[in-house]
mmCIF file of C-alpha atoms in Angstrom:
data_model
loop_
_atom_site.group_PDB
_atom_site.id
_atom_site.type_symbol
_atom_site.label_atom_id
_atom_site.label_comp_id
_atom_site.label_asym_id
_atom_site.label_seq_id
_atom_site.Cartn_x
_atom_site.Cartn_y
_atom_site.Cartn_z
ATOM 1 C CA UNK N 289 -85.401 43.506 60.716
ATOM 2 C CA UNK N 290 -86.670 42.817 57.259
ATOM 3 C CA UNK N 291 -87.169 39.095 55.555
ATOM 4 C CA UNK N 292 -88.387 38.371 52.278
ATOM 5 C CA UNK N 293 -91.331 36.011 51.862
ATOM 6 C CA UNK N 294 -89.596 34.564 48.901
ATOM 7 C CA UNK N 295 -89.876 35.291 45.008
ATOM 8 C CA UNK N 296 -93.029 33.430 44.092
ATOM 9 C CA UNK N 297 -96.149 35.126 44.840
ATOM 10 C CA UNK N 298 -98.628 32.558 43.620
ATOM 11 C CA UNK N 299 -98.971 30.176 40.802
ATOM 12 C CA UNK N 300 -101.864 30.023 38.092
ATOM 13 C CA UNK N 301 -102.145 26.307 36.452
ATOM 14 C CA UNK N 302 -98.431 25.700 37.763
ATOM 15 C CA UNK N 303 -97.113 28.718 36.196
ATOM 16 C CA UNK N 304 -95.385 30.824 38.776
ATOM 17 C CA UNK N 305 -96.169 34.522 39.159
ATOM 18 C CA UNK N 306 -93.125 36.191 40.512
ATOM 19 C CA UNK N 307 -92.992 39.132 43.143
ATOM 20 C CA UNK N 308 -90.568 40.823 41.147
ATOM 21 C CA UNK N 309 -92.641 40.898 37.864
ATOM 22 C CA UNK N 310 -95.830 42.027 39.918
ATOM 23 C CA UNK N 311 -93.475 44.933 41.331
ATOM 24 C CA UNK N 312 -92.076 45.977 38.007
ATOM 25 C CA UNK N 313 -95.473 46.002 36.378
ATOM 26 C CA UNK N 314 -96.732 48.017 39.455
ATOM 27 C CA UNK N 315 -93.624 50.336 39.095
ATOM 28 C CA UNK N 316 -94.002 50.889 35.187
ATOM 29 C CA UNK N 317 -97.665 51.761 35.076
ATOM 30 C CA UNK N 318 -97.552 54.216 38.012
ATOM 31 C CA UNK N 319 -94.580 55.855 36.276
ATOM 32 C CA UNK N 320 -96.521 56.093 33.053
ATOM 33 C CA UNK N 321 -99.699 57.177 34.733
ATOM 34 C CA UNK N 322 -97.751 60.111 36.590
ATOM 35 C CA UNK N 323 -96.268 61.251 33.286
ATOM 36 C CA UNK N 324 -99.722 61.391 31.710
ATOM 37 C CA UNK N 325 -101.453 62.916 34.715
ATOM 38 C CA UNK N 326 -98.696 65.690 35.021
ATOM 39 C CA UNK N 327 -98.643 66.605 31.172
ATOM 40 C CA UNK N 328 -102.534 66.631 31.249
ATOM 41 C CA UNK N 329 -102.375 68.918 34.443
ATOM 42 C CA UNK N 330 -99.523 71.222 33.952
ATOM 43 C CA UNK N 331 -99.218 71.175 29.947
ATOM 44 C CA UNK N 332 -101.766 70.230 27.502
ATOM 45 C CA UNK N 333 -104.982 68.194 28.195
ATOM 46 C CA UNK N 334 -105.234 67.258 24.628
ATOM 47 C CA UNK N 335 -101.709 66.333 23.685
ATOM 48 C CA UNK N 336 -101.535 64.276 26.978
ATOM 49 C CA UNK N 337 -103.625 61.408 25.286
ATOM 50 C CA UNK N 338 -101.032 60.886 23.021
ATOM 51 C CA UNK N 339 -98.928 59.485 25.663
ATOM 52 C CA UNK N 340 -101.327 56.457 26.094
ATOM 53 C CA UNK N 341 -100.959 55.805 22.493
ATOM 54 C CA UNK N 342 -97.154 55.429 22.524
ATOM 55 C CA UNK N 343 -96.536 54.031 26.291
ATOM 56 C CA UNK N 344 -96.712 50.413 25.193
ATOM 57 C CA UNK N 345 -93.870 51.042 22.699
ATOM 58 C CA UNK N 346 -92.024 52.913 25.109
ATOM 59 C CA UNK N 347 -92.428 50.263 28.076
ATOM 60 C CA UNK N 348 -91.141 47.482 25.664
ATOM 61 C CA UNK N 349 -88.256 49.445 24.539
ATOM 62 C CA UNK N 350 -87.291 50.529 28.055
ATOM 63 C CA UNK N 351 -87.484 46.949 29.271
ATOM 64 C CA UNK N 352 -85.185 45.835 26.281
ATOM 65 C CA UNK N 353 -82.611 48.785 27.060
ATOM 66 C CA UNK N 354 -82.687 47.836 30.944
ATOM 67 C CA UNK N 355 -82.063 44.195 30.019
ATOM 68 C CA UNK N 356 -79.371 44.827 27.258
ATOM 69 C CA UNK N 357 -77.301 47.033 29.941
ATOM 70 C CA UNK N 358 -77.589 44.647 32.658
ATOM 71 C CA UNK N 359 -76.682 41.657 30.555
ATOM 72 C CA UNK N 360 -73.557 43.953 29.252
ATOM 73 C CA UNK N 361 -72.379 44.660 32.526
ATOM 74 C CA UNK N 362 -72.636 40.967 33.552
ATOM 75 C CA UNK N 363 -71.245 39.840 30.265
ATOM 76 C CA UNK N 364 -69.033 37.344 31.719
ATOM 77 C CA UNK N 365 -71.851 35.349 33.188
ATOM 78 C CA UNK N 366 -74.099 35.524 30.121
ATOM 79 C CA UNK N 367 -71.350 34.756 27.729
ATOM 80 C CA UNK N 368 -71.299 31.434 29.437
ATOM 81 C CA UNK N 369 -75.213 31.241 29.818
ATOM 82 C CA UNK N 370 -76.486 33.032 26.546
ATOM 83 C CA UNK N 371 -79.893 31.588 26.854
ATOM 84 C CA UNK N 372 -80.317 33.156 30.295
ATOM 85 C CA UNK N 373 -80.533 36.721 28.598
ATOM 86 C CA UNK N 374 -84.211 36.094 27.915
ATOM 87 C CA UNK N 375 -84.769 35.189 31.610
ATOM 88 C CA UNK N 376 -86.156 38.227 33.110
ATOM 89 C CA UNK N 377 -88.852 37.165 35.393
ATOM 90 C CA UNK N 378 -86.642 36.547 38.434
ATOM 91 C CA UNK N 379 -84.761 39.861 37.915
ATOM 92 C CA UNK N 380 -81.980 41.602 35.781
ATOM 93 C CA UNK N 381 -83.002 44.885 34.804
ATOM 94 C CA UNK N 382 -80.677 48.236 35.082
ATOM 95 C CA UNK N 383 -82.255 51.507 35.486
ATOM 96 C CA UNK N 384 -79.406 53.130 33.744
ATOM 97 C CA UNK N 385 -79.963 51.196 30.539
ATOM 98 C CA UNK N 386 -83.691 52.026 30.708
ATOM 99 C CA UNK N 387 -82.996 55.753 31.012
ATOM 100 C CA UNK N 388 -80.661 55.649 27.934
ATOM 101 C CA UNK N 389 -82.949 53.726 25.801
ATOM 102 C CA UNK N 390 -85.864 55.106 27.184
ATOM 103 C CA UNK N 391 -84.750 58.995 26.536
ATOM 104 C CA UNK N 392 -83.765 58.184 22.932
ATOM 105 C CA UNK N 393 -87.208 56.493 22.448
ATOM 106 C CA UNK N 394 -89.029 59.366 24.059
ATOM 107 C CA UNK N 395 -87.154 61.782 21.505
ATOM 108 C CA UNK N 396 -88.199 59.645 18.628
ATOM 109 C CA UNK N 397 -91.971 59.519 19.900
ATOM 110 C CA UNK N 398 -91.794 63.285 20.352
ATOM 111 C CA UNK N 399 -90.980 63.728 16.860
ATOM 112 C CA UNK N 400 -93.594 61.186 15.365
ATOM 113 C CA UNK N 401 -96.468 62.434 17.693
ATOM 114 C CA UNK N 402 -95.418 66.279 17.451
ATOM 115 C CA UNK N 403 -94.973 66.947 20.963
ATOM 116 C CA UNK N 404 -92.387 68.923 22.774
ATOM 117 C CA UNK N 405 -89.526 66.745 23.780
ATOM 118 C CA UNK N 406 -88.294 68.564 26.817
ATOM 119 C CA UNK N 407 -91.732 68.735 28.404
ATOM 120 C CA UNK N 408 -92.149 64.723 27.924
ATOM 121 C CA UNK N 409 -88.785 64.438 29.443
ATOM 122 C CA UNK N 410 -89.673 66.443 32.452
ATOM 123 C CA UNK N 411 -93.240 64.489 33.124
ATOM 124 C CA UNK N 412 -91.317 60.982 32.368
ATOM 125 C CA UNK N 413 -88.596 61.738 34.546
ATOM 126 C CA UNK N 414 -90.862 62.417 37.480
ATOM 127 C CA UNK N 415 -92.741 59.170 36.801
ATOM 128 C CA UNK N 416 -89.524 57.393 36.667
ATOM 129 C CA UNK N 417 -88.502 58.463 40.242
ATOM 130 C CA UNK N 418 -91.827 57.026 41.396
ATOM 131 C CA UNK N 419 -91.304 53.853 39.285
ATOM 132 C CA UNK N 420 -87.694 53.533 40.934
ATOM 133 C CA UNK N 421 -89.156 53.863 44.343
ATOM 134 C CA UNK N 422 -91.847 51.130 43.663
ATOM 135 C CA UNK N 423 -89.581 48.832 41.685
ATOM 136 C CA UNK N 424 -86.620 48.559 44.334
ATOM 137 C CA UNK N 425 -88.879 46.320 46.199
ATOM 138 C CA UNK N 426 -88.412 43.730 43.437
ATOM 139 C CA UNK N 427 -84.890 43.416 44.787
ATOM 140 C CA UNK N 428 -86.228 42.718 48.173
ATOM 141 C CA UNK N 429 -88.466 39.687 47.135
ATOM 142 C CA UNK N 430 -85.319 38.293 45.223
ATOM 143 C CA UNK N 431 -83.007 38.971 48.039
ATOM 144 C CA UNK N 432 -80.560 40.814 45.804
ATOM 145 C CA UNK N 433 -79.113 44.309 45.475
ATOM 146 C CA UNK N 434 -78.314 44.416 49.409
ATOM 147 C CA UNK N 435 -75.447 45.730 51.071
ATOM 148 C CA UNK N 436 -72.683 44.878 53.727
ATOM 149 C CA UNK N 437 -73.279 43.202 56.931
ATOM 150 C CA UNK N 438 -74.824 45.238 59.646
ATOM 151 C CA UNK N 439 -76.586 44.653 63.021
ATOM 152 C CA UNK N 440 -78.803 47.902 62.755
ATOM 153 C CA UNK N 441 -82.570 47.655 63.579
ATOM 154 C CA UNK N 442 -83.445 47.697 60.081
ATOM 155 C CA UNK N 443 -81.213 45.047 59.020
ATOM 156 C CA UNK N 444 -82.152 42.614 56.149
ATOM 157 C CA UNK N 445 -82.104 38.909 56.557
ATOM 158 C CA UNK N 446 -80.605 37.130 53.367
ATOM 159 C CA UNK N 447 -80.910 33.271 52.939
ATOM 160 C CA UNK N 448 -77.668 31.418 52.622
ATOM 161 C CA UNK N 449 -78.007 30.764 48.908
ATOM 162 C CA UNK N 450 -78.184 34.302 48.220
ATOM 163 C CA UNK N 451 -75.225 35.501 50.112
ATOM 164 C CA UNK N 452 -71.905 36.309 48.730
ATOM 165 C CA UNK N 453 -69.120 33.610 49.536
ATOM 166 C CA UNK N 454 -66.968 35.931 51.694
ATOM 167 C CA UNK N 455 -70.064 36.836 53.771
ATOM 168 C CA UNK N 456 -71.522 33.307 53.816
ATOM 169 C CA UNK N 457 -71.521 33.046 57.821
ATOM 170 C CA UNK N 458 -73.355 36.631 58.079
ATOM 171 C CA UNK N 459 -77.078 36.704 58.258
ATOM 172 C CA UNK N 460 -78.122 40.385 58.072
ATOM 173 C CA UNK N 461 -77.258 42.980 55.655
ATOM 174 C CA UNK N 462 -77.763 46.575 54.710
ATOM 175 C CA UNK N 463 -81.155 47.056 52.839
ATOM 176 C CA UNK N 464 -79.880 49.162 50.383
ATOM 177 C CA UNK N 465 -83.049 48.475 48.174
ATOM 178 C CA UNK N 466 -84.824 50.366 50.979
ATOM 179 C CA UNK N 467 -82.371 53.349 51.040
ATOM 180 C CA UNK N 468 -82.729 53.964 47.406
ATOM 181 C CA UNK N 469 -86.454 53.284 47.640
ATOM 182 C CA UNK N 470 -87.078 56.016 50.125
ATOM 183 C CA UNK N 471 -84.511 58.522 48.420
ATOM 184 C CA UNK N 472 -86.242 58.012 45.245
ATOM 185 C CA UNK N 473 -89.639 58.689 46.642
ATOM 186 C CA UNK N 474 -88.362 61.949 48.339
ATOM 187 C CA UNK N 475 -86.880 62.833 44.849
ATOM 188 C CA UNK N 476 -90.188 62.206 43.277
ATOM 189 C CA UNK N 477 -92.264 64.402 45.716
ATOM 190 C CA UNK N 478 -89.556 67.198 45.284
ATOM 191 C CA UNK N 479 -89.837 66.924 41.447
ATOM 192 C CA UNK N 480 -93.689 67.326 41.696
ATOM 193 C CA UNK N 481 -93.230 70.691 43.497
ATOM 194 C CA UNK N 482 -90.463 71.432 41.237
ATOM 195 C CA UNK N 483 -92.159 71.086 38.211
ATOM 196 C CA UNK N 484 -94.975 73.072 39.134
ATOM 197 C CA UNK N 485 -92.911 76.003 39.634
ATOM 198 C CA UNK N 486 -90.500 75.753 36.790
ATOM 199 C CA UNK N 487 -93.022 74.419 34.190
ATOM 200 C CA UNK N 488 -92.038 77.172 31.879
ATOM 201 C CA UNK N 489 -88.602 75.824 31.914
ATOM 202 C CA UNK N 490 -88.821 72.776 30.083
ATOM 203 C CA UNK N 491 -86.087 70.193 30.577
ATOM 204 C CA UNK N 492 -85.068 71.588 33.853
ATOM 205 C CA UNK N 493 -87.049 69.021 35.937
ATOM 206 C CA UNK N 494 -85.416 66.236 34.003
ATOM 207 C CA UNK N 495 -82.005 67.711 34.510
ATOM 208 C CA UNK N 496 -82.668 68.144 38.218
ATOM 209 C CA UNK N 497 -83.921 64.451 38.209
ATOM 210 C CA UNK N 498 -80.479 63.195 36.544
ATOM 211 C CA UNK N 499 -78.411 64.967 39.273
ATOM 212 C CA UNK N 500 -80.240 63.882 42.088
ATOM 213 C CA UNK N 501 -80.667 60.365 41.296
ATOM 214 C CA UNK N 502 -77.151 60.141 40.441
ATOM 215 C CA UNK N 503 -76.070 61.618 43.545
ATOM 216 C CA UNK N 504 -78.206 58.935 45.370
ATOM 217 C CA UNK N 505 -76.904 56.004 43.104
ATOM 218 C CA UNK N 506 -73.304 56.866 44.057
ATOM 219 C CA UNK N 507 -74.175 57.070 47.769
ATOM 220 C CA UNK N 508 -76.014 53.805 47.625
ATOM 221 C CA UNK N 509 -73.430 52.034 45.567
ATOM 222 C CA UNK N 510 -70.917 52.477 48.329
ATOM 223 C CA UNK N 511 -72.772 50.107 50.313
ATOM 224 C CA UNK N 512 -73.597 47.401 47.848
ATOM 225 C CA UNK N 513 -71.995 44.116 47.399
ATOM 226 C CA UNK N 514 -73.064 43.176 43.899
ATOM 227 C CA UNK N 515 -71.314 45.356 41.741
ATOM 228 C CA UNK N 516 -71.090 43.257 38.234
ATOM 229 C CA UNK N 517 -68.235 45.362 36.558
ATOM 230 C CA UNK N 518 -65.793 47.628 38.166
ATOM 231 C CA UNK N 519 -63.515 50.165 36.336
ATOM 232 C CA UNK N 520 -60.323 51.154 38.055
ATOM 233 C CA UNK N 521 -62.189 50.109 41.195
ATOM 234 C CA UNK N 522 -65.080 52.035 40.675
ATOM 235 C CA UNK N 523 -68.359 50.151 40.251
ATOM 236 C CA UNK N 524 -69.958 50.880 36.533
ATOM 237 C CA UNK N 525 -72.969 52.162 38.030
ATOM 238 C CA UNK N 526 -70.833 55.150 39.717
ATOM 239 C CA UNK N 527 -69.224 55.860 36.324
ATOM 240 C CA UNK N 528 -72.747 55.950 34.796
ATOM 241 C CA UNK N 529 -73.840 58.227 37.583
ATOM 242 C CA UNK N 530 -70.995 60.514 37.026
ATOM 243 C CA UNK N 531 -71.644 60.689 33.408
ATOM 244 C CA UNK N 532 -75.507 61.536 33.952
ATOM 245 C CA UNK N 533 -74.244 64.187 36.552
ATOM 246 C CA UNK N 534 -72.189 65.916 33.643
ATOM 247 C CA UNK N 535 -75.149 65.775 31.299
ATOM 248 C CA UNK N 536 -77.590 67.078 33.824
ATOM 249 C CA UNK N 537 -75.449 69.922 34.427
ATOM 250 C CA UNK N 538 -75.236 70.615 30.734
ATOM 251 C CA UNK N 539 -78.880 70.330 30.313
ATOM 252 C CA UNK N 540 -79.650 72.869 33.221
ATOM 253 C CA UNK N 541 -77.335 75.056 32.017
ATOM 254 C CA UNK N 542 -78.846 74.927 28.441
ATOM 255 C CA UNK N 543 -82.366 75.363 29.640
ATOM 256 C CA UNK N 544 -81.427 78.414 32.109
ATOM 257 C CA UNK N 545 -79.613 80.390 29.357
ATOM 258 C CA UNK N 546 -82.308 79.580 26.862
ATOM 259 C CA UNK N 547 -84.760 82.662 26.559
ATOM 260 C CA UNK N 548 -88.409 81.805 27.683
ATOM 261 C CA UNK N 549 -90.555 80.860 24.588
#
C-alpha cells in the first residue's frame, strides 16, 4: 500500500518547500543532463556544451508551455480563478504542453546555435522519458492523478479531501502515477539502447519515443479519474496521444526513407 507523506517537504523561514517542486526540479535537471551526456557521448563533444548554454531558456519555455496547456484543458476552473494560473508550486503541469512548446523551442535553438535539430530531438526525448519517470512522483506527493478504486496489494491511499465526490467512501485507488513512472523508465532504458544502435538515423529515436509514450498514456488514461476535458467521451490526453502517434509515424517514415548522410 502507498500513502503520501503530504505535499510540504519542509519550510525555510516560514516559506513552504513542496515535494512537488523538489520532484519537478530533480526530473528537469536529470532530463537535461541525460540529453547533454548523450549528445556528448554519441554525437559531438564540443557542440554538446551549447546545450548547457540554452537549457535554462528551454526549461523556462517548457514549464510555461506545460502550464498554459494545463490551464487550457482546465479552462472552466481557471476562468473563475484566473489568479491561480500562476500557482504552480502545488502542481498543474502537462507533459503534452511541455512537448509541444519544448520541441518548437528546441528547433529555434538548433537554428540559433547551429546544431542538428533531429540529433537534439533524439537526446532530449531520451531525457524527457527519464524526467517523466521521476516527475510522476510529484503526483504521488500531491495525491493526484490516481485511478479508480482498487484493493490490489499496491493500492494507493487517498485522503478524503482529495477524493472525487462520487468515490468519497473509497480509501484506496490505482496508483496510476506509479504505472506511468515504471513504464516511462522502461521506455527510457529502451531509448538509450535504441539511440546507440540507430544514431546514424537522427530523428528515429524521437519518433519511437513519441509513439511509445503515447501508447503508455492511452493505457494509463483509461484508469485515471481526473480527466479535465473530454471530447466525444474521450479524454483530451488520449486525443493528444493519438495525434502524437500520427506524428511519430510520419517522422519515422521520413527518417527511414531519407538517405543516410
